Coordinates of C-alpha atoms in Angstrom, one line a residue:
X1 CA -58.8 11.4 -13.0
X2 CA -60.4 8.5 -14.7
X3 CA -58.5 6.4 -17.3
X4 CA -60.7 5.5 -20.3
X5 CA -59.7 2.4 -22.1
X6 CA -61.0 1.0 -25.4
X7 CA -59.8 -2.6 -25.9
X8 CA -60.5 -5.6 -28.0
X9 CA -62.1 -7.5 -25.1
X10 CA -65.7 -8.4 -25.4
X11 CA -68.3 -8.5 -22.7
X12 CA -70.7 -11.4 -23.2
X13 CA -68.9 -11.9 -26.6
X14 CA -70.6 -9.1 -28.3
X15 CA -69.6 -5.5 -29.3
X16 CA -66.8 -3.1 -28.7
X17 CA -65.8 -2.8 -25.1
X18 CA -65.2 0.5 -23.2
X19 CA -63.8 0.6 -19.7
X20 CA -64.1 3.5 -17.3
X21 CA -62.1 2.9 -14.2
X22 CA -62.2 4.7 -11.9
X23 CA -65.4 6.8 -12.5
X24 CA -64.6 10.1 -10.8
X25 CA -66.4 13.3 -9.8
X26 CA -68.4 11.1 -7.4
X27 CA -67.6 9.8 -3.9
X28 CA -65.9 6.5 -3.9
X29 CA -64.5 3.8 -6.1
X30 CA -66.4 2.7 -9.1
X31 CA -65.7 0.9 -12.4
X32 CA -67.9 0.6 -15.4
X33 CA -67.7 -1.5 -18.5
X34 CA -70.0 -1.2 -21.5
X35 CA -70.4 -2.8 -24.9
X36 CA -71.1 -0.7 -28.0
X37 CA -72.8 -1.9 -31.3
X38 CA -71.6 -0.7 -34.7
X39 CA -73.5 2.6 -34.2
X40 CA -71.8 3.4 -30.9
X41 CA -74.9 2.6 -28.9
X42 CA -74.5 0.9 -25.5
X43 CA -75.9 -2.6 -25.6
X44 CA -74.7 -3.9 -22.2
X45 CA -73.2 -2.5 -19.1
X46 CA -71.5 -3.8 -15.9
X47 CA -71.1 -1.5 -12.9
X48 CA -68.6 -2.5 -10.1
X49 CA -68.0 -1.2 -6.6
X50 CA -64.3 -1.8 -6.1
X51 CA -63.6 -1.4 -2.4
X52 CA -65.0 -2.4 1.0
X53 CA -64.9 -1.4 4.7
X54 CA -67.3 -3.5 6.6
X55 CA -68.7 -1.1 9.2
X56 CA -71.5 -3.6 9.9
X57 CA -68.9 -6.0 11.2
X58 CA -67.1 -3.3 13.3
X59 CA -70.4 -2.5 15.0
X60 CA -71.1 -5.9 16.4
X61 CA -70.9 -6.0 20.2
X62 CA -70.8 -2.2 20.6
X63 CA -73.2 0.0 22.6
X64 CA -76.2 1.0 20.4
X65 CA -76.0 4.5 21.8
X66 CA -72.6 4.9 20.0
X67 CA -73.6 3.4 16.7
X68 CA -74.4 6.8 15.1
X69 CA -70.8 8.0 15.6
X70 CA -69.4 5.0 13.7
X71 CA -71.8 4.9 10.8
X72 CA -71.7 8.6 10.3
X73 CA -68.1 8.0 9.2
X74 CA -69.3 5.9 6.3
X75 CA -69.1 9.1 4.3
X76 CA -68.3 12.8 4.7
X77 CA -70.5 13.8 1.7
X78 CA -73.9 12.8 3.1
X79 CA -72.7 14.3 6.4
X80 CA -75.1 13.5 9.3
X81 CA -77.7 11.4 7.4
X82 CA -76.2 8.1 8.6
X83 CA -76.1 9.4 12.2
X84 CA -79.7 10.5 11.9
X85 CA -80.8 7.2 10.5
X86 CA -78.9 5.3 13.2
X87 CA -80.4 7.1 16.2
X88 CA -83.9 6.6 14.6
X89 CA -83.2 2.8 14.4
X90 CA -82.1 2.7 18.1
X91 CA -85.1 4.8 19.1
X92 CA -87.4 2.6 17.2
X93 CA -86.0 -0.5 18.8
X94 CA -86.3 0.9 22.4
X95 CA -89.6 2.8 21.9
X96 CA -88.2 6.3 22.5
X97 CA -90.3 9.3 21.5
X98 CA -88.1 12.4 20.9
X99 CA -89.2 16.0 21.8
X100 CA -90.8 18.1 19.1
X101 CA -87.8 20.5 19.2
X102 CA -85.4 17.7 18.5
X103 CA -87.6 16.5 15.6
X104 CA -87.6 19.9 14.1
X105 CA -83.9 20.5 14.5
X106 CA -83.2 17.1 12.9
X107 CA -85.4 18.1 10.0
X108 CA -83.6 21.3 9.6
X109 CA -80.2 19.5 9.6
X110 CA -81.4 16.8 7.1
X111 CA -82.9 19.3 4.7
X112 CA -79.8 21.6 5.0
X113 CA -77.8 18.6 3.8
X114 CA -80.2 17.9 0.9
X115 CA -80.1 21.5 -0.4
X116 CA -76.3 21.8 -0.1
X117 CA -75.7 18.4 -1.5
X118 CA -78.0 18.9 -4.5
X119 CA -76.3 22.3 -5.3
X120 CA -72.9 20.8 -5.0
X121 CA -73.9 17.8 -7.1
X122 CA -75.2 19.9 -10.0
X123 CA -72.5 22.6 -10.1
X124 CA -69.4 20.7 -8.9
X125 CA -70.0 17.0 -9.7
X126 CA -72.3 17.0 -12.7
X127 CA -72.4 20.3 -14.6
X128 CA -69.1 19.7 -16.3
X129 CA -70.8 16.8 -18.1
X130 CA -72.9 19.4 -19.9
X131 CA -70.7 22.5 -19.7
X132 CA -67.6 23.0 -21.9
X133 CA -65.3 25.1 -19.7
X134 CA -62.8 25.9 -22.5
X135 CA -65.7 27.1 -24.7
X136 CA -66.5 29.7 -22.0
X137 CA -63.3 31.6 -23.0
X138 CA -65.0 32.4 -26.4
X139 CA -68.1 33.9 -24.9
X140 CA -69.2 37.5 -25.3
X141 CA -69.7 38.8 -21.7
X142 CA -72.4 41.3 -22.9
X143 CA -74.4 38.4 -24.5
X144 CA -73.8 36.3 -21.4
X145 CA -75.3 39.1 -19.3
X146 CA -78.3 39.3 -21.6
X147 CA -78.7 35.5 -21.4
X148 CA -78.7 35.5 -17.6
X149 CA -81.2 38.4 -17.5
X150 CA -83.5 36.3 -19.7
X151 CA -83.3 33.0 -17.8
X152 CA -82.3 34.3 -14.3
X153 CA -83.7 37.8 -14.1
X154 CA -83.9 37.9 -10.3
X155 CA -80.2 37.1 -9.8
X156 CA -78.3 40.4 -9.0
X157 CA -74.9 39.4 -10.3
X158 CA -75.5 39.7 -14.0
X159 CA -73.5 42.7 -15.4
X160 CA -71.3 42.4 -18.5
X161 CA -68.4 43.5 -16.3
X162 CA -69.0 40.8 -13.8
X163 CA -68.9 38.1 -16.5
X164 CA -65.8 39.7 -18.1
X165 CA -64.0 39.5 -14.8
X166 CA -64.9 35.9 -14.3
X167 CA -63.8 35.1 -17.9
X168 CA -60.5 36.9 -17.3
X169 CA -59.9 34.8 -14.1
X170 CA -60.8 31.6 -16.0
X171 CA -58.4 32.6 -18.9
X172 CA -55.5 33.1 -16.4
X173 CA -56.4 29.8 -14.8
X174 CA -56.4 27.9 -18.1
X175 CA -53.2 29.6 -19.3
X176 CA -51.4 28.6 -16.1
X177 CA -51.9 25.0 -16.8
X178 CA -53.1 24.3 -13.3
X179 CA -56.6 23.4 -14.2
X180 CA -57.4 21.3 -11.1
X181 CA -61.0 20.1 -11.4
X182 CA -61.1 21.3 -15.1
X183 CA -58.1 19.1 -16.1
X184 CA -58.5 16.2 -18.5
X185 CA -62.1 17.1 -19.5
X186 CA -63.4 16.2 -22.9
X187 CA -63.5 19.9 -24.0
X188 CA -64.6 20.2 -27.6
X189 CA -66.5 16.9 -27.6
X190 CA -69.4 17.1 -30.1
X191 CA -71.7 15.9 -27.3
X192 CA -71.4 19.4 -25.7
X193 CA -74.3 21.5 -27.1
X194 CA -74.2 24.8 -25.0
X195 CA -73.2 28.0 -26.7
X196 CA -70.1 29.8 -25.2
X197 CA -72.3 32.3 -23.4
X198 CA -74.3 29.6 -21.6
X199 CA -71.0 27.9 -20.7
X200 CA -69.6 31.1 -19.2
X201 CA -72.8 31.6 -17.2
X202 CA -72.7 28.1 -15.8
X203 CA -69.0 28.3 -14.9
X204 CA -69.7 31.6 -13.1
X205 CA -72.4 30.0 -11.1
X206 CA -70.1 27.1 -10.4
X207 CA -67.8 29.5 -8.6
X208 CA -70.7 31.3 -6.8
X209 CA -72.1 28.0 -5.5
X210 CA -68.7 27.0 -4.3
X211 CA -68.7 30.0 -1.9
X212 CA -72.3 29.7 -0.8
X213 CA -72.6 26.0 0.0
X214 CA -70.0 26.3 2.8
X215 CA -72.1 28.9 4.5
X216 CA -75.3 26.9 4.4
X217 CA -73.8 23.9 6.2
X218 CA -72.9 26.2 9.2
X219 CA -76.5 25.3 10.2
X220 CA -75.0 21.9 11.1
X221 CA -72.4 23.6 13.3
X222 CA -75.1 25.6 15.1
X223 CA -77.2 22.5 16.0
X224 CA -74.7 19.7 15.8
X225 CA -71.4 21.3 16.8
X226 CA -69.5 20.8 13.5
X227 CA -69.6 19.8 9.8
X228 CA -68.9 17.3 8.5
X229 CA -70.1 14.7 11.0
X230 CA -72.3 16.8 13.3
X231 CA -73.3 15.3 16.7
X232 CA -76.5 13.5 17.4
X233 CA -78.0 11.8 20.5
X234 CA -80.2 8.8 21.0
X235 CA -83.4 10.4 22.4
X236 CA -83.0 13.8 20.7
X237 CA -80.3 16.4 20.0
X238 CA -77.3 17.4 22.2
X239 CA -77.9 21.2 21.7
X240 CA -79.6 23.0 24.6
X241 CA -82.0 25.9 24.1
X242 CA -81.5 29.0 26.3
X243 CA -82.8 32.3 24.8
X244 CA -80.8 34.1 27.5
X245 CA -77.5 32.5 26.5
X246 CA -74.7 34.6 25.1
X247 CA -74.0 32.4 22.1
X248 CA -70.4 31.8 23.0
X249 CA -68.7 28.6 21.8
X250 CA -70.3 25.7 23.5
X251 CA -73.1 27.8 24.9
X252 CA -76.8 26.9 24.4
X253 CA -78.8 28.0 21.4
X254 CA -80.1 31.6 21.6
X255 CA -82.0 34.0 19.3
X256 CA -78.8 35.3 17.7
X257 CA -77.8 31.8 16.6
X258 CA -81.3 31.0 15.4
X259 CA -81.4 34.3 13.4
X260 CA -78.2 33.2 11.8
X261 CA -79.9 29.9 10.8
X262 CA -82.9 31.8 9.3
X263 CA -80.5 34.0 7.2
X264 CA -78.8 30.9 5.8
X265 CA -82.2 29.4 4.9
X266 CA -83.3 32.5 3.1
X267 CA -80.0 32.7 1.3
X268 CA -80.4 29.1 0.1
X269 CA -84.0 29.6 -1.0
X270 CA -82.9 32.6 -3.1
X271 CA -80.0 30.9 -4.8
X272 CA -82.0 27.7 -5.6
X273 CA -84.9 29.7 -7.0
X274 CA -83.0 32.4 -8.9
X275 CA -79.9 30.5 -10.1
X276 CA -80.0 26.7 -9.7
X277 CA -83.5 26.0 -11.1
X278 CA -83.1 28.4 -14.0
X279 CA -79.7 26.9 -14.9
X280 CA -81.0 23.4 -15.0
X281 CA -84.1 24.4 -17.0
X282 CA -81.9 26.3 -19.5
X283 CA -79.3 23.6 -19.9
X284 CA -82.0 20.9 -20.0
X285 CA -83.9 22.8 -22.7
X286 CA -80.8 23.1 -25.0
X287 CA -80.1 19.4 -24.5
X288 CA -83.7 18.3 -24.7
X289 CA -83.6 17.0 -28.3
X290 CA -79.9 16.1 -28.1
X291 CA -79.6 13.8 -25.2
X292 CA -82.5 14.4 -22.7
X293 CA -84.4 11.3 -23.6
X294 CA -81.8 8.7 -22.7
X295 CA -80.6 7.3 -19.3
X296 CA -84.0 6.1 -18.2
X297 CA -84.8 2.8 -19.8
X298 CA -85.3 -0.1 -17.5
X299 CA -83.9 1.9 -14.6
X300 CA -86.6 4.5 -14.0
X301 CA -89.5 2.1 -14.7
X302 CA -89.2 0.5 -11.2
X303 CA -89.0 3.3 -8.5
X304 CA -89.0 3.0 -4.8
X305 CA -89.0 5.2 -1.7
X306 CA -89.9 4.7 2.0
X307 CA -91.6 8.1 2.2
X308 CA -89.5 11.2 2.6
X309 CA -89.7 13.0 5.9
X310 CA -92.1 10.3 7.2
X311 CA -90.6 8.2 10.1
X312 CA -91.4 4.8 11.4
X313 CA -92.2 6.0 14.9
X314 CA -92.8 9.7 14.2
X315 CA -95.8 11.8 13.2
X316 CA -97.3 10.4 10.0
X317 CA -98.8 13.8 9.2
X318 CA -95.3 15.0 8.2
X319 CA -95.3 12.9 5.0
X320 CA -94.2 15.8 2.8
X321 CA -93.0 13.5 0.0
X322 CA -95.1 10.3 -0.1
X323 CA -93.4 7.0 -0.7
X324 CA -94.3 3.6 -2.2
X325 CA -93.2 1.5 -5.2
X326 CA -94.0 1.6 -8.9
X327 CA -93.3 -1.3 -11.2
X328 CA -92.9 -1.4 -15.0
X329 CA -93.6 2.3 -15.4
X330 CA -97.2 1.9 -14.3
X331 CA -97.8 5.2 -12.5
X332 CA -101.5 4.2 -12.0
X333 CA -100.6 1.7 -9.3
X334 CA -98.5 2.5 -6.2
X335 CA -97.6 -0.3 -3.9
X336 CA -97.1 0.4 -0.1
X337 CA -93.7 -0.3 1.3
X338 CA -92.7 -1.6 4.7
X339 CA -89.0 -1.8 5.8
X340 CA -90.0 -4.3 8.5
X341 CA -91.4 -6.9 6.1
X342 CA -88.9 -9.7 5.2
X343 CA -90.8 -10.4 2.1
X344 CA -90.3 -6.8 0.8
X345 CA -86.7 -5.9 1.5
X346 CA -84.0 -8.5 0.7
X347 CA -80.3 -8.4 -0.2
X348 CA -78.7 -10.9 -2.6
X349 CA -75.0 -11.7 -3.0
X350 CA -74.8 -14.1 -5.9
X351 CA -72.8 -11.6 -7.9
X352 CA -71.3 -9.7 -4.9
X353 CA -68.0 -10.4 -3.1
X354 CA -69.8 -11.7 0.0
X355 CA -70.8 -15.1 1.3
X356 CA -74.2 -16.4 2.4
X357 CA -75.0 -20.0 3.5
X358 CA -77.5 -20.2 0.6
X359 CA -76.8 -17.6 -2.0
X360 CA -79.9 -18.5 -4.0
X361 CA -81.9 -16.7 -1.4
X362 CA -81.9 -13.1 -0.2
X363 CA -81.8 -11.9 3.4
X364 CA -83.8 -9.2 5.1
X365 CA -81.4 -6.7 6.8
X366 CA -82.4 -7.8 10.3
X367 CA -81.0 -11.2 9.4
X368 CA -78.3 -9.8 7.1
X369 CA -74.8 -11.2 6.8
X370 CA -71.7 -9.2 5.8
X371 CA -68.9 -11.7 5.3
X372 CA -66.3 -10.8 2.7
X373 CA -65.6 -13.4 -0.1
X374 CA -63.4 -11.8 -2.7
X375 CA -62.9 -13.9 -5.8
X376 CA -62.4 -13.1 -9.5
X377 CA -64.6 -15.1 -12.0
X378 CA -63.1 -17.7 -14.2
X379 CA -63.4 -15.5 -17.3
X380 CA -61.9 -12.5 -15.5
X381 CA -58.5 -11.1 -16.5
X382 CA -56.2 -9.4 -14.1
X383 CA -55.6 -9.6 -10.4
X384 CA -57.0 -8.3 -7.1
X385 CA -55.1 -5.0 -7.5
X386 CA -55.4 -4.6 -11.3
X387 CA -58.7 -5.9 -12.7
X388 CA -58.5 -5.9 -16.5
X389 CA -61.9 -7.4 -17.2
X390 CA -65.1 -8.3 -15.2
X391 CA -66.9 -11.5 -15.5
X392 CA -70.6 -10.6 -15.1
X393 CA -71.6 -14.3 -14.7
X394 CA -69.6 -14.5 -11.5
X395 CA -69.1 -12.2 -8.5
X396 CA -68.0 -8.8 -9.6
X397 CA -68.8 -6.1 -7.0
X398 CA -68.5 -5.1 -3.4
X399 CA -72.1 -3.8 -3.6
X400 CA -74.9 -6.2 -2.6
X401 CA -78.1 -6.5 -4.6
X402 CA -81.1 -5.2 -2.6
X403 CA -84.5 -6.0 -4.1
X404 CA -88.1 -4.9 -3.3
X405 CA -90.3 -8.0 -3.6
X406 CA -87.7 -9.4 -5.9
X407 CA -87.5 -6.4 -8.2
X408 CA -84.5 -4.3 -8.9
X409 CA -85.4 -0.7 -8.1
X410 CA -84.2 2.9 -8.7
X411 CA -84.1 5.2 -5.7
X412 CA -83.4 8.9 -5.4
X413 CA -84.9 12.3 -6.1
X414 CA -86.2 11.1 -9.5
X415 CA -88.0 8.2 -7.8
X416 CA -89.4 10.5 -5.2
X417 CA -90.8 12.9 -7.9
X418 CA -92.3 10.1 -10.0
X419 CA -94.0 8.8 -6.8
X420 CA -95.1 12.3 -5.8
X421 CA -96.5 12.9 -9.3
X422 CA -98.3 9.6 -9.3
X423 CA -99.7 10.1 -5.8
X424 CA -101.1 13.5 -6.9
X425 CA -102.8 12.0 -9.8
X426 CA -104.5 9.5 -7.5
X427 CA -105.2 11.9 -4.6
X428 CA -105.1 15.6 -5.5
X429 CA -105.8 16.4 -1.8
X430 CA -102.3 15.2 -0.8
X431 CA -100.7 18.6 -0.4
X432 CA -97.1 17.4 -0.6
X433 CA -97.7 15.3 -3.7
X434 CA -99.8 18.1 -5.3
X435 CA -96.9 20.6 -4.8
X436 CA -94.4 18.2 -6.3
X437 CA -96.7 17.7 -9.3
X438 CA -97.0 21.4 -9.8
X439 CA -93.2 21.8 -9.7
X440 CA -92.9 19.1 -12.4
X441 CA -95.7 20.6 -14.5
X442 CA -94.2 24.1 -14.2
X443 CA -90.7 22.8 -15.2
X444 CA -92.3 21.0 -18.2
X445 CA -94.0 24.2 -19.3
X446 CA -90.6 26.0 -19.1
X447 CA -88.6 23.5 -21.1
X448 CA -91.3 22.9 -23.7
X449 CA -92.5 26.5 -24.3
X450 CA -91.1 29.3 -22.1
X451 CA -87.4 28.8 -22.3
X452 CA -87.5 27.9 -26.0
X453 CA -89.2 31.2 -26.6
X454 CA -86.5 33.0 -24.7
X455 CA -83.7 31.2 -26.5
X456 CA -85.2 31.2 -30.0
X457 CA -85.6 27.4 -30.0
X458 CA -88.4 25.1 -31.2
X459 CA -91.2 24.5 -28.8
X460 CA -92.0 20.9 -27.8
X461 CA -94.7 19.1 -26.0
X462 CA -93.0 16.4 -23.9
X463 CA -95.1 15.1 -21.0
X464 CA -93.8 14.6 -17.4
X465 CA -93.8 10.9 -18.1
X466 CA -91.4 11.5 -21.0
X467 CA -89.2 14.1 -19.3
X468 CA -88.7 12.7 -15.8
X469 CA -87.4 9.1 -16.3
X470 CA -84.2 10.3 -18.1
X471 CA -80.7 11.4 -17.4
X472 CA -81.6 15.1 -17.3
X473 CA -84.9 14.2 -15.6
X474 CA -82.8 12.9 -12.7
X475 CA -80.9 16.2 -12.6
X476 CA -84.1 18.2 -12.8
X477 CA -85.7 16.2 -9.9
X478 CA -82.7 17.0 -7.8
X479 CA -83.1 20.7 -8.4
X480 CA -86.9 20.6 -7.7
X481 CA -86.2 18.7 -4.5
X482 CA -83.6 21.3 -3.5
X483 CA -86.2 24.0 -3.9
X484 CA -88.9 22.1 -2.0
X485 CA -86.5 21.2 0.9
X486 CA -85.3 24.8 1.2
X487 CA -88.9 26.0 1.4
X488 CA -89.8 23.3 4.0
X489 CA -86.8 24.4 6.1
X490 CA -88.4 27.8 6.6
X491 CA -91.6 26.1 7.7
X492 CA -89.6 23.9 10.1
X493 CA -87.7 26.9 11.4
X494 CA -90.9 28.9 12.0
X495 CA -92.5 26.0 13.8
X496 CA -89.4 25.6 16.0
X497 CA -89.5 29.3 17.0
X498 CA -93.2 29.1 17.8
X499 CA -92.6 26.0 19.9
X500 CA -89.8 27.7 21.9
X501 CA -91.9 30.9 22.3
X502 CA -94.7 28.7 23.8
X503 CA -92.3 27.7 26.5
X504 CA -91.0 24.3 25.3
X505 CA -87.2 24.1 25.3
X506 CA -86.7 20.4 25.6
X507 CA -84.3 18.8 23.0
X508 CA -83.8 15.3 24.5
X509 CA -85.7 12.5 26.1
X510 CA -83.3 10.5 28.3
X511 CA -85.9 8.4 30.1
X512 CA -84.5 5.2 28.5
X513 CA -80.8 6.2 28.4
X514 CA -79.8 3.7 31.0
X515 CA -79.5 0.2 29.4
X516 CA -81.1 -1.3 32.6
X517 CA -84.4 0.1 31.2
X518 CA -84.1 -1.8 27.9
X519 CA -85.6 -5.2 27.1
X520 CA -83.3 -8.1 26.8
X521 CA -83.7 -8.2 23.1
X522 CA -85.0 -5.6 20.7
X523 CA -84.9 -4.7 17.0
X524 CA -85.6 -1.5 15.1
X525 CA -85.3 0.2 11.8
X526 CA -84.5 3.8 11.0
X527 CA -85.2 5.4 7.6
X528 CA -84.2 8.8 6.2
X529 CA -84.4 10.8 3.0
X530 CA -80.7 10.8 2.0
X531 CA -80.0 13.2 -0.9
X532 CA -79.2 10.2 -3.2
X533 CA -82.4 8.2 -2.2
X534 CA -83.9 5.9 0.4
X535 CA -81.6 5.1 3.3
X536 CA -82.4 2.4 5.9
X537 CA -80.5 1.1 9.0
X538 CA -81.6 -2.1 10.7
X539 CA -80.4 -3.0 14.2
X540 CA -80.8 -6.0 16.6
X541 CA -79.9 -5.4 20.2
X542 CA -79.3 -8.2 22.7
X543 CA -78.2 -7.8 26.3
X544 CA -77.5 -4.1 25.8
X545 CA -75.1 -4.6 22.8
X546 CA -75.5 -4.6 19.0
X547 CA -76.1 -8.2 17.8
X548 CA -76.5 -7.2 14.2
X549 CA -76.5 -4.0 12.2
X550 CA -77.1 -3.5 8.5
X551 CA -77.2 -0.4 6.3
X552 CA -78.9 -0.5 2.9
X553 CA -78.0 2.8 1.2
X554 CA -79.2 4.5 -2.0
X555 CA -76.1 3.6 -4.0
X556 CA -76.6 -0.1 -2.9
X557 CA -79.9 0.0 -4.6
X558 CA -78.8 1.9 -7.7
X559 CA -75.4 0.4 -8.1
X560 CA -76.3 -3.1 -7.4
X561 CA -74.9 -5.9 -9.6
X562 CA -77.0 -8.7 -11.1
X563 CA -79.1 -10.9 -8.8
X564 CA -80.0 -14.6 -8.9
X565 CA -82.5 -13.9 -11.6
X566 CA -80.0 -12.0 -13.7
X567 CA -81.8 -8.6 -13.1
X568 CA -79.4 -5.7 -13.5
X569 CA -79.2 -2.7 -11.2
X570 CA -80.2 0.9 -12.1
X571 CA -76.8 2.1 -13.1
X572 CA -76.4 -0.7 -15.6
X573 CA -80.0 -0.4 -16.8
X574 CA -79.8 3.3 -17.3
X575 CA -76.8 3.1 -19.6
X576 CA -78.3 0.6 -22.1
X577 CA -79.5 2.3 -25.3
X578 CA -77.3 5.4 -24.7
X579 CA -75.8 6.7 -28.0
X580 CA -72.2 8.0 -27.8
X581 CA -70.7 10.7 -30.0
X582 CA -67.1 9.6 -29.5
X583 CA -66.5 6.2 -27.9
X584 CA -63.0 7.1 -26.9
X585 CA -64.4 10.0 -24.9
X586 CA -67.3 8.4 -22.9
X587 CA -68.9 11.6 -21.8
X588 CA -72.4 10.2 -22.1
X589 CA -71.5 7.3 -19.7
X590 CA -70.4 9.9 -17.1
X591 CA -73.5 12.0 -17.6
X592 CA -75.8 9.2 -16.9
X593 CA -73.8 7.8 -13.9
X594 CA -73.3 11.2 -12.5
X595 CA -77.1 11.9 -12.7
X596 CA -77.5 9.4 -9.9
X597 CA -74.8 11.2 -7.9
X598 CA -73.3 7.9 -6.8
X599 CA -71.7 7.7 -3.3
X600 CA -69.7 4.5 -3.4
X601 CA -68.3 5.1 0.2
X602 CA -71.8 4.3 1.5
X603 CA -72.2 1.1 -0.4
X604 CA -68.6 -0.2 -0.7
X605 CA -65.8 0.5 1.7
X606 CA -62.1 0.2 2.2
X607 CA -60.0 -3.0 2.6
X608 CA -56.3 -3.7 2.0
X609 CA -55.3 -4.4 -1.6
X610 CA -54.5 -8.1 -0.8
X611 CA -57.4 -8.7 1.5
X612 CA -55.3 -9.3 4.6
X613 CA -56.3 -8.3 8.1
X614 CA -55.1 -4.7 8.8
X615 CA -55.8 -4.5 12.5
X616 CA -57.8 -6.2 15.2
X617 CA -60.0 -4.2 17.6
X618 CA -61.3 -5.7 20.8
X619 CA -64.8 -4.4 21.8
X620 CA -65.3 -4.0 25.5

């Protein structure tokens, strides 16, 4: 669990300093320092990624066809998405077109991850920032049942007896002293606003989601053999289709297995629609005037996405979530993005623990360098293994600083929904964008009018532009994306079945599997819609081996340190201006950081405490 430290040190010589190290209920290793003014409002923030692995270095000299299996191990949370992005990069470099079945299976696997990840994020990584678990012990199960029947009428598990049983289990759990994930929470903090009945309802759904999410990812085991880290293949997918197969372990896909997939999709659609979305809307409505409208600031004014479910060398008609870049909060102007353009995507290391020949300049990932250079700044207190204070004027993070045309950007579901909404305003005929806009408008009607009516609260009239770029706006965008992806999964599934019925059972194109068919030199880029935002892998191949490989992941964008211009990253920007109820219990800091769902394993990785070489691996 995190240790939270209030000390007399000053960051930039101003304000009271709060240290959160490590930030937990995320994946990875993260430190955050903030300064408060006399009113306990955050005036400055510094976010640090505290560990490194260096998979880009490990990949040099290896077979490009094996890269997916290495980069997939970057993280076990975003399971499969790095493998997917890697095979796309190699296929782009070698000009490989995959069969339609492989494309649809990949889409099903990617969207399964998104739905499962968003549900896990809300209930198991983020909900406890809004939900007071101990308060749930005071709830009236009958009133809890009535509350659920108001906000989630389609969910069958809603009787007073059901909630009474959950409350009894929770009471025994608390009295045992073995609180596990509920230990060391800031229970009773005045920043918690939910009534006991809403807390009991949310804790109950926390437990339900814990059971369901493990069922949904079995889709990965059907198509990819296992979860986490399902199998992929350059040129397609390794699962064969044979409708006459018996479905035994290791046997080809048959109708029984595909029916299992459909059942899990329908199960996910029902839970997201009947539980997840209503919970976010209800909690968001209660917090709307007591914390909704912070956590945006400079962060959510610059948003970026490559274009979700659109691929560099795939069918552009599949752009279900259009991408682009928006600067300075101007939703009227959307800039096109191109991952190949060295003027658009660059990474800087002036404040990162890496070394460039010229650190005043950024590098496009194709020319990227990942050379560790750990040093503490001259004003920094502590040691390599025990940092007491970060010097933001020096190097202070293992995360690089990616920039789009020189601008610090936020990526993620919030960025995708801001872009979708803006695209719909400019082009109502874009069906994907129009659907996203309707989702947002419907959510706004719910939190402004419908849910307040149900709960006896004051109606409001916040616009989408006010609601989205905020801490709860990020959380809402995740829920909406979970709903959209679950629905798209059913479309992908139906298209897969229709294609198989038409006689097409191909799942791989191996025409260019042999390296003798490759050019002497090639380079490619793969992009994917990771649950946390835009993910890109860039590869250079020479003489059949990897010459250079670079990953720029969502948390690299969001968690980046300052750059050469002094621009701060999205984590840091989102915290500035946040009011805190109790500085010694930095709940609001966790709320905003968790709303991004940081995955530090993707952007910073493991090294020894003293920086020495742990092992040497010879690549053959």
